[in-house]
Amino acid sequence: MDLINPNCINSLVFSTNKHRQTNKCRNVIFTSKESSFRLSTASQRSERFSTSISASDASVNGVTTTPADKKSLELVKSSKAMEQLDIERGVCVPFRKYTPETVRNKVLESRGAVISLMSRGVEIVWSLGLYWSNLMYDCLVGRDKEVVPDRARQLRNLLCNLGPSFIKAGQVLANRPDIIREDYMNELCILQDDVPSFPNQVAFNIIEEELGRPLEAVFSKISSQTIAAASLGQVYRATLRETGEDVAIKVQRPEIEPIIYRDLFLFRTLASFLNGISLQKLGCNAELIVDEFGEKLLEELDYTLEARNMEDFLENFKDDPTVKIPRVYKQLSGSRVLVMEWIDGIRCTDPQAIKSAGIDVGGFLTVGVSAALRQLLEFGLFHGDPHPGNIFAMRDGRIAYVDFGNVAELSQQNKQILIDAVVHAVNEDYAEMANDFTRLGFLAKGTDVSPIIPALEAIWQNSSGKGLADFNFRSVTGQFNKLVYNYRIRIPERFSLVIRSLLTQEGICFTLKPDFKFLEVAYPYVAKRLLTDPNPALRERLIQVLFKDNIFQWKRLENLIILAKENVARMSSNPALRVKDMQNLKSLQVPKKLDLTDTIKDGARLFFTDEGIRRQLLLALTEDSKLHIQELVDVYRLVESDIDMPSLATEVVRDFPNVIRDLALSWSDSVLSDR
């Protein structure tokens, strides 16, 4: 049976732009000034690693090597794999919980651990081998297609029986169409919610060990039943004795860390045997996939890291009155216990309760889509597991998120490439869309993209041709999964989370409001970002959108303005803003109008200093041998009510010396270049 996708490919994209910035400085940041140096340094390190490996391989083939030499070779190879992940993401992590060496040392630290490892290895090989033999038997007797639902269900039960590591692996596979078939993916999605809990008394003992005090000393009451259970932990509701505040307590499963380390070691050991076969037949490095999985899994195990994720989300949304992020009680939290503010909302698993509570469903969904897009395109830090159980509707219309263990990051360069992809889709430039796949790491560098271009064109035109009323990410993703299956495409781990995040949130939208138009909210947000964001990279993308084949798109500019104004109107009139505490509202960023002041200033500066832009705009105004005054008047009428002309004039006059300076620098550069 064709369970595994035969066209998975491992690829690396060298990304050197500025990555996520936090107050904690958890990562070494690649700034623009340092990027070229860092890239060359990274390349030199990679060359040294390659040289070392080649030399070591030669010694293995030609000269007898000692065990110490072989161990050094393994360390070099694994270090190179982790460095490749850092380069692909555009970030260097100086202190990481996961490395193959760390996993190996923890697992092999005692004789008893080795015996346990061997026993566990036999259990895994026997269970998976038996399952695989059943698949082979199905193929031999020709019934492989008709038993797919049964075999998919059997695989899900098998992963549950093998423990938390395999449950997490199943959850990851549920979002990897480059590795596993779609019908199996759908069955594995059940693992997101259906996980058994462990005994209360065991959980309470862990809480007391982390607190160093009896439960009664900290909490006046605690729920007798779990509120939620997941593969790595479970949640209780409690009340703080000192303040009377309700809190949620997340407790890690007992003795789970040694189990995870042991299974990761076995995963990677098995992957090392499969590397040769996978590179020949699957085109993908099995060890690198395990490293991606292991790194993410150990991050989720560290609740102190989850607490920092919550603080980062709080910082990102501090000026957004439509989003609620729970406060974390760090003094009561540790590596195995996390205490956070209790969210008194309605889970999105109960759509009827949301509607019965009188919540404006349309306004709530608008808030949710905007918050998701801000995470993805603005912050580069997004919730990696926003299933209905992790999203709450507050009774005042706000959206609340919980469970920040699975958080993913996108570098500045990745965010810009995603916006590039949107621009290329708008311009129907499918060749550049295919190149965006390479830049994002879906395709190996140097891959011939020409066979993919027609497939991308067919997918996009088939989807966008239906209009906003019928467009949905699930249908596009279904077609994209077929593309992944037919071509040598690998989905990097962080983008599998992006896809899952968008699909899950779109599913919530359709559950709460079947006629909700996801793109009718998403497009206005992107339009507003393009028109108002002062980021030079986004200014460049705006120019790309407004010019097609060197012809200025007047209608497209009008549509962008209309969509951007729609976004502002929707957000400013949202029920979540109708709060009683107006004093706090004044300090929050709630724009009532589309502010194009900076955009007009930058446009005027470009007109005077950039000869190419000036020529294109003059041609746009005189295209087809006529003055396009009416188009200019139409655009002005759209923004007339949003522009404060006296303030704009003041800003332009104030910025005039800078324009003159830029004009002089541009002139001097042209003179020097002519000489």
XYZ file of C-alpha atoms in Angstrom:
675
model
C 0.000 0.000 0.000
C 1.278 3.442 -0.956
C 1.180 4.972 2.530
C 4.328 7.087 2.286
C 4.607 9.890 -0.242
C 7.500 8.942 -2.572
C 8.327 12.538 -3.479
C 9.341 14.001 -0.136
C 12.443 16.103 -0.500
C 14.805 17.735 1.930
C 15.823 21.228 0.943
C 17.527 24.136 2.582
C 17.024 27.843 2.029
C 19.714 30.241 3.185
C 17.802 32.863 5.128
C 19.778 35.658 6.767
C 17.375 38.481 7.504
C 16.353 39.662 10.934
C 14.485 37.019 12.905
C 12.057 37.262 15.772
C 13.039 39.889 18.328
C 12.083 39.406 21.942
C 13.147 40.964 25.212
C 14.539 37.582 26.245
C 17.144 37.499 23.455
C 16.597 33.770 23.114
C 18.078 33.774 19.610
C 21.043 35.383 17.924
C 19.488 37.874 15.520
C 20.615 38.202 11.911
C 20.465 41.951 11.264
C 20.684 43.391 7.803
C 24.192 44.771 8.393
C 25.447 41.423 9.619
C 23.559 39.231 7.161
C 26.180 38.998 4.436
C 28.931 38.307 6.957
C 26.852 35.715 8.773
C 25.950 34.004 5.522
C 29.551 33.822 4.382
C 30.627 32.618 7.810
C 27.891 29.984 7.805
C 28.927 28.908 4.323
C 32.547 28.640 5.452
C 31.474 26.546 8.427
C 29.415 24.332 6.110
C 32.421 23.935 3.815
C 34.597 23.003 6.784
C 31.998 20.489 7.904
C 31.811 19.047 4.386
C 35.599 18.849 4.226
C 35.731 17.163 7.614
C 33.093 14.647 6.609
C 34.773 13.924 3.292
C 38.109 13.450 4.999
C 36.594 11.217 7.628
C 34.749 9.177 5.021
C 37.997 8.741 3.138
C 39.714 7.493 6.249
C 36.915 5.032 6.829
C 37.280 3.687 3.303
C 41.037 3.666 3.140
C 42.429 3.663 6.665
C 41.412 1.912 9.865
C 39.579 4.345 12.135
C 39.300 4.278 15.896
C 35.970 4.408 17.774
C 36.858 7.956 18.808
C 37.221 8.925 15.134
C 33.816 7.441 14.319
C 32.234 9.259 17.256
C 33.769 12.550 16.092
C 32.398 11.917 12.607
C 28.902 11.385 14.028
C 29.171 14.614 16.025
C 30.243 16.564 12.936
C 27.386 15.172 10.842
C 24.730 15.860 13.473
C 26.091 19.356 14.131
C 25.938 20.088 10.428
C 22.310 18.925 10.297
C 21.315 21.289 13.129
C 23.257 24.132 11.518
C 21.370 23.534 8.266
C 18.088 23.930 10.134
C 19.295 27.244 11.597
C 20.391 28.549 8.190
C 17.091 27.506 6.610
C 15.099 29.367 9.275
C 17.350 32.431 9.144
C 18.318 32.213 12.814
C 21.032 30.797 15.021
C 20.029 29.270 18.365
C 23.006 29.451 20.745
C 21.373 27.339 23.470
C 19.133 24.502 22.362
C 17.502 21.733 24.347
C 17.670 19.287 21.459
C 20.779 18.042 19.728
C 21.424 14.451 18.634
C 24.420 14.340 21.007
C 22.325 15.494 23.987
C 19.697 12.853 23.268
C 22.356 10.152 22.889
C 24.138 11.088 26.137
C 20.921 11.154 28.167
C 19.745 7.795 26.859
C 23.051 5.922 27.236
C 24.039 7.292 30.647
C 23.516 3.979 32.512
C 23.480 0.226 31.916
C 19.831 0.037 32.988
C 18.943 2.693 30.425
C 20.568 0.623 27.680
C 18.497 -2.434 28.646
C 15.331 -0.327 28.684
C 16.311 1.082 25.294
C 16.740 -2.373 23.805
C 13.398 -3.522 25.209
C 11.642 -0.436 23.847
C 13.329 -0.899 20.475
C 12.049 -4.463 20.220
C 8.518 -3.293 21.136
C 8.549 -0.553 18.464
C 10.066 -2.698 15.726
C 7.634 -5.535 16.455
C 4.556 -3.273 16.488
C 5.471 -1.268 13.400
C 6.785 -4.348 11.597
C 3.525 -6.197 12.166
C 1.558 -3.212 10.881
C 3.804 -2.896 7.827
C 3.479 -6.605 7.057
C -0.300 -6.166 7.051
C 0.056 -3.340 4.517
C 2.267 -5.521 2.320
C -0.233 -8.375 2.538
C -3.019 -5.989 1.463
C -0.967 -5.028 -1.590
C -0.242 -8.650 -2.496
C -3.909 -9.705 -2.402
C -5.016 -6.515 -4.173
C -7.256 -5.093 -1.453
C -5.049 -2.163 -0.437
C -7.530 0.528 -1.529
C -10.662 -0.934 0.022
C -9.140 -1.367 3.507
C -7.647 2.166 3.745
C -10.140 3.381 6.420
C -9.459 0.304 8.585
C -5.682 0.538 8.218
C -5.734 4.286 8.951
C -7.749 3.667 12.128
C -5.379 0.824 13.049
C -2.408 3.175 12.634
C -4.003 5.767 14.933
C -4.662 3.147 17.633
C -1.131 1.795 17.242
C 0.401 5.249 17.797
C -1.790 5.771 20.881
C -0.635 2.446 22.329
C 3.034 3.260 21.729
C 2.836 6.363 23.946
C 3.196 10.175 23.887
C 6.134 10.358 21.466
C 4.187 8.453 18.852
C 1.005 10.418 19.542
C 2.965 13.628 18.859
C 4.481 12.012 15.751
C 0.958 11.169 14.574
C -0.171 14.756 15.188
C 2.753 15.990 13.090
C 2.051 13.493 10.300
C -1.562 14.708 10.268
C -0.194 17.928 8.743
C 2.483 16.530 6.420
C 1.056 15.689 2.973
C 4.646 15.468 1.734
C 5.165 12.371 3.903
C 1.831 10.573 4.258
C -1.351 10.130 2.226
C -4.312 12.441 2.768
C -6.752 9.701 3.844
C -4.345 8.685 6.631
C -3.846 12.352 7.552
C -7.588 12.772 8.139
C -7.673 9.831 10.546
C -4.591 11.021 12.449
C -6.260 14.418 13.008
C -8.353 12.661 15.702
C -5.165 12.478 17.800
C -5.405 16.264 18.317
C -8.227 15.852 20.856
C -8.809 12.214 21.801
C -6.047 11.512 24.369
C -6.619 9.715 27.727
C -5.738 11.487 31.001
C -3.554 10.197 33.865
C -4.655 9.892 37.552
C -5.400 13.075 39.530
C -3.283 12.097 42.519
C -0.217 11.681 40.316
C -0.834 15.141 38.842
C -1.321 16.710 42.294
C 1.951 15.177 43.519
C 3.806 16.720 40.569
C 2.268 20.139 41.319
C 3.361 19.936 44.969
C 6.896 18.884 43.953
C 7.206 21.900 41.626
C 5.704 24.344 44.150
C 7.593 22.929 47.113
C 4.412 23.371 49.164
C 1.148 21.484 49.750
C -1.680 22.271 47.331
C -3.795 23.683 50.181
C -1.165 26.321 50.917
C -1.456 27.825 47.414
C -4.952 26.967 46.179
C -8.220 27.227 48.072
C -9.809 24.747 45.667
C -8.908 22.669 42.635
C -11.121 20.759 40.198
C -11.512 17.034 40.819
C -11.601 16.323 37.077
C -9.277 17.385 34.275
C -10.515 20.245 32.132
C -8.505 19.000 29.133
C -5.978 16.243 28.400
C -3.278 16.202 25.729
C -0.381 13.972 24.735
C 2.142 15.719 27.015
C -0.012 16.979 29.899
C -3.430 17.885 31.270
C -5.196 20.931 32.720
C -7.070 21.657 35.998
C -8.986 24.679 37.213
C -8.083 26.137 40.615
C -8.502 29.241 42.794
C -5.529 31.064 44.347
C -5.795 31.252 48.135
C -4.159 34.686 48.446
C -6.103 36.605 45.796
C -9.156 34.467 45.011
C -8.276 34.558 41.298
C -9.220 31.594 39.144
C -6.293 29.986 37.351
C -5.591 27.102 34.994
C -2.892 24.609 36.016
C -1.149 22.689 33.263
C 0.654 19.572 34.520
C 3.125 17.471 32.567
C 2.663 13.701 32.344
C 4.800 11.793 34.876
C 8.252 10.542 33.834
C 7.615 11.647 30.274
C 10.997 13.258 29.560
C 13.083 10.020 29.725
C 10.474 8.330 27.509
C 10.672 11.145 24.953
C 14.486 11.121 24.899
C 14.547 7.339 24.532
C 12.067 7.363 21.661
C 13.854 10.238 19.905
C 17.103 8.291 20.063
C 15.369 5.275 18.534
C 13.687 7.457 15.883
C 17.018 8.927 14.837
C 18.803 5.576 14.931
C 16.162 4.119 12.627
C 16.404 7.226 10.416
C 20.166 6.767 10.063
C 19.560 3.306 8.590
C 16.911 4.705 6.254
C 18.958 7.673 5.006
C 20.449 5.845 2.034
C 17.106 4.414 0.934
C 15.219 7.646 1.583
C 17.690 9.775 -0.379
C 17.498 7.385 -3.346
C 13.772 6.636 -3.375
C 12.136 9.422 -1.372
C 14.663 12.174 -2.037
C 14.553 13.256 1.598
C 16.944 13.134 4.538
C 15.200 11.084 7.229
C 17.503 12.282 10.036
C 16.738 15.945 9.357
C 12.990 15.288 9.611
C 13.565 13.593 12.980
C 15.696 16.560 14.116
C 12.892 19.004 13.232
C 10.387 16.862 15.119
C 12.657 16.320 18.130
C 13.529 19.985 18.500
C 9.857 20.994 18.509
C 8.858 18.181 20.866
C 11.466 19.057 23.510
C 10.443 22.722 23.299
C 6.870 21.696 24.142
C 8.161 19.704 27.122
C 9.699 22.828 28.686
C 6.895 24.783 30.362
C 9.271 27.641 31.196
C 9.615 28.191 27.441
C 5.827 28.129 27.071
C 5.609 30.813 29.781
C 7.999 32.978 27.746
C 5.901 32.367 24.625
C 2.853 33.683 26.508
C 4.766 36.791 27.557
C 5.796 37.393 23.925
C 2.186 37.096 22.753
C 1.103 39.471 25.521
C 3.691 41.981 24.332
C 2.649 41.631 20.676
C -1.060 42.157 21.397
C -0.744 44.673 24.233
C -2.267 47.441 22.078
C -4.961 45.259 20.524
C -8.232 45.430 22.502
C -9.787 42.607 20.466
C -7.369 39.849 21.573
C -7.051 38.290 25.031
C -3.858 36.452 26.056
C -3.841 34.874 29.552
C -1.360 36.178 32.117
C 1.204 33.670 33.390
C 2.091 33.282 37.096
C 5.814 32.634 36.753
C 6.403 32.446 40.508
C 4.089 29.432 40.655
C 5.331 27.806 37.441
C 8.229 25.528 36.605
C 9.467 23.148 33.940
C 6.614 20.662 34.610
C 3.819 22.925 35.905
C 2.394 26.075 34.351
C -0.078 28.318 36.195
C -1.917 30.897 34.113
C -4.942 33.152 34.228
C -8.255 31.325 33.793
C -10.037 32.278 30.579
C -13.748 32.685 31.278
C -14.939 32.295 27.708
C -16.705 29.838 25.479
C -14.650 27.247 23.626
C -15.048 27.203 19.877
C -15.895 23.508 20.232
C -19.372 24.706 21.308
C -20.709 26.917 18.476
C -24.273 26.769 19.788
C -23.198 28.243 23.139
C -21.407 31.081 21.322
C -24.538 31.939 19.368
C -26.759 31.597 22.461
C -24.529 34.013 24.398
C -25.483 36.783 21.968
C -21.946 37.200 20.652
C -21.704 38.904 17.262
C -20.359 35.885 15.356
C -19.322 37.900 12.288
C -17.421 40.412 14.421
C -15.764 37.633 16.422
C -14.593 35.825 13.285
C -13.281 39.076 11.796
C -11.226 39.589 14.954
C -9.938 36.002 14.739
C -8.844 36.194 11.107
C -7.138 39.568 11.656
C -5.331 38.253 14.752
C -4.145 35.175 12.831
C -2.838 37.289 9.934
C -1.055 39.661 12.311
C 0.701 36.699 13.931
C 1.765 35.336 10.575
C 2.669 38.435 8.543
C 3.399 41.096 11.154
C 4.914 39.420 14.225
C 6.340 36.269 12.632
C 5.364 34.468 15.850
C 2.176 32.452 15.561
C 0.114 29.909 17.474
C 0.956 26.535 15.950
C -2.070 24.632 17.277
C -5.199 26.843 17.150
C -7.747 24.009 17.182
C -11.247 24.799 18.581
C -10.284 23.677 22.094
C -7.492 26.279 22.234
C -9.581 29.258 21.095
C -12.254 30.962 23.211
C -14.928 33.515 22.386
C -15.099 36.090 25.168
C -18.576 37.404 25.950
C -17.567 40.912 24.869
C -16.567 39.695 21.386
C -12.824 39.334 21.928
C -10.862 36.235 20.915
C -8.713 34.432 23.495
C -5.900 31.925 22.914
C -4.577 29.241 25.272
C -1.870 26.543 25.055
C 1.317 28.202 23.800
C 3.553 25.128 23.848
C 3.410 24.743 20.085
C 4.491 28.151 18.801
C 6.290 28.664 15.505
C 8.420 31.508 14.195
C 8.994 32.983 10.756
C 12.044 35.071 9.934
C 11.669 38.540 8.453
C 12.736 37.137 5.108
C 10.111 34.360 5.234
C 7.389 36.918 5.999
C 8.475 39.044 3.050
C 8.517 36.034 0.720
C 4.985 35.112 1.835
C 3.853 38.627 0.948
C 5.756 38.258 -2.338
C 3.736 35.113 -3.022
C 0.500 37.062 -2.432
C 1.713 39.807 -4.804
C 2.673 37.242 -7.443
C -0.733 35.576 -7.088
C -2.455 38.941 -7.575
C -0.292 39.611 -10.644
C -0.808 36.018 -11.868
C 2.973 35.618 -12.097
C 3.116 31.842 -11.655
C 6.795 31.497 -12.554
C 7.705 33.766 -9.641
C 5.246 31.883 -7.401
C 7.179 28.694 -8.193
C 10.432 30.489 -7.355
C 8.878 31.560 -4.049
C 8.520 27.853 -3.238
C 12.271 27.449 -3.645
C 13.019 30.535 -1.535
C 10.750 29.222 1.247
C 12.414 25.795 1.302
C 9.664 23.716 -0.342
C 11.999 22.911 -3.244
C 15.731 22.233 -3.236
C 17.918 25.039 -4.522
C 18.505 24.605 -8.247
C 15.333 22.563 -8.814
C 13.751 23.013 -12.239
C 10.418 24.712 -11.462
C 9.073 24.697 -15.025
C 6.955 21.519 -14.546
C 5.342 23.028 -11.436
C 4.283 26.332 -13.047
C 1.294 24.916 -15.000
C 0.124 23.021 -11.907
C 0.261 26.185 -9.776
C -1.588 28.129 -12.460
C -4.315 25.471 -12.619
C -4.713 25.411 -8.822
C -4.910 29.186 -8.427
C -7.144 29.876 -11.410
C -9.494 27.045 -10.452
C -9.759 28.435 -6.906
C -9.793 32.177 -7.536
C -12.059 31.790 -10.555
C -14.895 30.750 -8.250
C -14.804 34.121 -6.509
C -14.707 34.944 -2.807
C -18.013 33.173 -2.182
C -16.600 29.720 -2.932
C -12.889 30.178 -2.199
C -11.581 28.233 0.793
C -8.167 27.096 1.934
C -9.246 23.478 2.352
C -10.004 23.053 -1.354
C -6.748 24.803 -2.296
C -4.817 22.664 0.192
C -6.408 19.500 -1.175
C -5.170 20.408 -4.648
C -1.803 21.464 -3.227
C -1.479 18.068 -1.479
C -1.784 16.398 -4.885
C 0.914 18.738 -6.205
C 3.169 17.789 -3.278
C 2.459 14.118 -3.928
C 3.313 14.335 -7.636
C 6.430 16.526 -7.436
C 9.570 16.478 -5.320
C 8.332 18.957 -2.715
C 9.099 18.966 0.981
C 7.053 21.043 3.428
C 9.327 22.583 6.102
C 8.024 21.982 9.615
C 7.199 25.629 10.326
C 5.102 25.903 7.139
C 3.225 22.717 7.911
C 2.162 24.566 11.074
C 1.189 27.620 8.995
C -1.006 25.444 6.781
C -2.568 23.693 9.761
C -3.168 27.009 11.514
C -4.981 28.517 8.507
C -7.007 25.367 7.843
C -8.048 24.991 11.481
C -9.118 28.603 11.846
C -10.975 28.520 8.546
C -12.763 25.391 9.807
C -13.807 27.266 12.975
C -15.143 30.093 10.795
C -17.260 27.724 8.702
C -18.529 25.900 11.816
C -19.719 29.133 13.449
C -20.916 30.786 10.246
C -21.166 28.542 7.158
C -21.446 31.518 4.779
C -18.400 33.316 6.269
C -15.982 34.535 3.574
C -12.437 34.087 4.866
C -10.858 36.096 2.046
C -13.304 38.966 2.511
C -11.512 39.594 5.802
C -8.028 38.481 4.770
C -7.783 40.585 1.592
C -8.696 43.886 3.310
C -6.088 43.217 6.000
C -3.358 42.568 3.399
C -4.481 45.661 1.438
C -4.220 47.826 4.557
C -0.755 46.435 5.332
C 0.441 47.155 1.794
C -0.929 50.712 1.815
C 0.027 51.805 5.320
C 3.030 49.799 6.535
C 6.183 51.998 6.368
C 8.456 48.959 6.010
C 10.584 49.591 2.866
C 10.139 45.969 1.786
C 6.352 46.364 1.836
C 6.614 49.663 -0.022
C 8.477 47.765 -2.739
C 5.727 45.097 -2.831
C 3.100 47.823 -3.161
C 4.876 49.152 -6.232
C 4.982 45.621 -7.679
C 1.215 45.303 -7.170
C 0.453 48.681 -8.752
C 2.580 48.095 -11.845
C 1.979 45.151 -14.169
C 4.063 44.894 -17.339
C 5.211 48.489 -16.595
C 1.612 49.718 -16.796
C 0.072 51.447 -13.784
C -3.047 49.627 -12.538
C -5.492 52.408 -11.600
C -8.323 49.985 -10.884
C -6.112 47.899 -8.630
C -5.158 50.986 -6.588
C -8.849 51.840 -6.167
C -9.620 48.272 -5.064
C -6.759 48.324 -2.535
C -8.044 51.560 -1.017
C -11.622 50.256 -0.851
C -10.486 46.993 0.795
C -8.202 48.805 3.258
C -11.012 51.168 4.296
C -13.266 48.152 4.741
C -10.721 46.602 7.123
C -10.517 49.789 9.194
C -14.318 50.092 9.324
C -14.803 46.477 10.364
C -12.208 46.603 13.123
C -13.233 50.017 14.505
C -16.922 49.021 14.691
C -16.246 45.608 16.231
C -18.336 44.801 19.341
C -15.125 43.904 21.191
C -14.307 47.629 21.314
C -17.524 48.501 23.158
C -15.968 48.205 26.593
C -16.961 50.059 29.727
C -13.428 51.128 30.583
C -13.031 53.917 28.038
C -9.969 55.263 29.844
C -7.992 52.142 28.891
C -9.387 52.252 25.370
C -7.805 55.672 24.745
C -4.320 54.213 25.105
C -5.027 51.428 22.611
C -4.416 51.630 18.879
C -7.907 51.699 17.370
C -7.720 53.650 14.087
C -11.036 55.065 12.917
C -9.772 56.148 9.492
C -7.342 54.875 6.896
C -4.181 56.871 7.565
C -2.243 57.277 4.310
C -0.067 60.192 5.434
C 3.195 58.243 5.479
C 2.345 56.495 2.214
C 1.713 59.798 0.413
C 4.917 61.276 1.850
C 6.949 58.256 0.728
C 5.272 58.355 -2.683
C 6.124 62.031 -3.130
C 9.712 61.386 -2.098
C 10.000 58.502 -4.563
C 8.568 60.665 -7.339
C 11.305 63.259 -6.858
C 14.248 60.952 -6.137
C 13.621 57.806 -8.199
C 13.871 58.457 -11.916
C 12.375 55.081 -12.843
C 9.295 55.560 -10.655
C 8.900 59.148 -11.891
C 8.984 58.010 -15.521
C 6.454 55.210 -14.846
C 4.031 57.539 -13.052
C 4.235 60.173 -15.792
C 3.588 57.453 -18.360
C 0.621 56.265 -16.294
C -0.852 59.768 -16.360
C -0.347 60.076 -20.143
C -1.018 56.504 -21.213
C -2.712 55.965 -24.620
C -1.918 59.580 -25.564
C -4.408 61.051 -23.104
C -4.301 62.568 -19.642
C -5.720 60.239 -16.990
C -7.088 63.032 -14.826
C -10.375 61.245 -14.140
C -8.585 58.230 -12.630
C -6.628 60.582 -10.382
C -9.854 62.317 -9.333
C -11.506 58.945 -8.583
C -8.614 57.923 -6.337
C -8.705 61.284 -4.535
C -12.437 60.965 -3.881
C -11.851 57.574 -2.258
C -9.336 58.971 0.244
C -10.683 62.526 0.585
C -12.547 61.849 3.835
C -9.522 60.082 5.361
C -6.927 62.769 4.628
C -6.404 65.821 6.787
C -4.960 68.141 4.121
C -3.522 70.800 6.500
C -1.764 68.111 8.556
C -0.535 66.383 5.412
C 0.799 69.676 4.022
C 2.588 70.328 7.324
C 4.155 66.873 7.240
C 5.279 67.311 3.622
C 6.864 70.705 4.376
C 8.555 69.275 7.458
C 9.940 66.412 5.378
C 11.020 68.676 2.503
C 14.690 68.990 3.629
C 14.989 65.196 3.643
C 13.529 65.054 0.127
C 16.058 67.657 -1.057
C 18.879 65.684 0.573
C 17.754 62.421 -1.063
C 17.383 64.219 -4.407
C 20.923 65.598 -4.124
C 22.316 62.178 -3.191
C 20.461 60.575 -6.103
C 21.814 63.230 -8.495
C 25.376 62.846 -7.228
C 25.179 59.049 -7.535
C 24.011 59.349 -11.148
C 26.828 61.809 -11.952
C 29.469 59.564 -10.382
C 28.114 56.474 -12.123
C 28.254 58.280 -15.506
C 31.937 58.988 -14.945
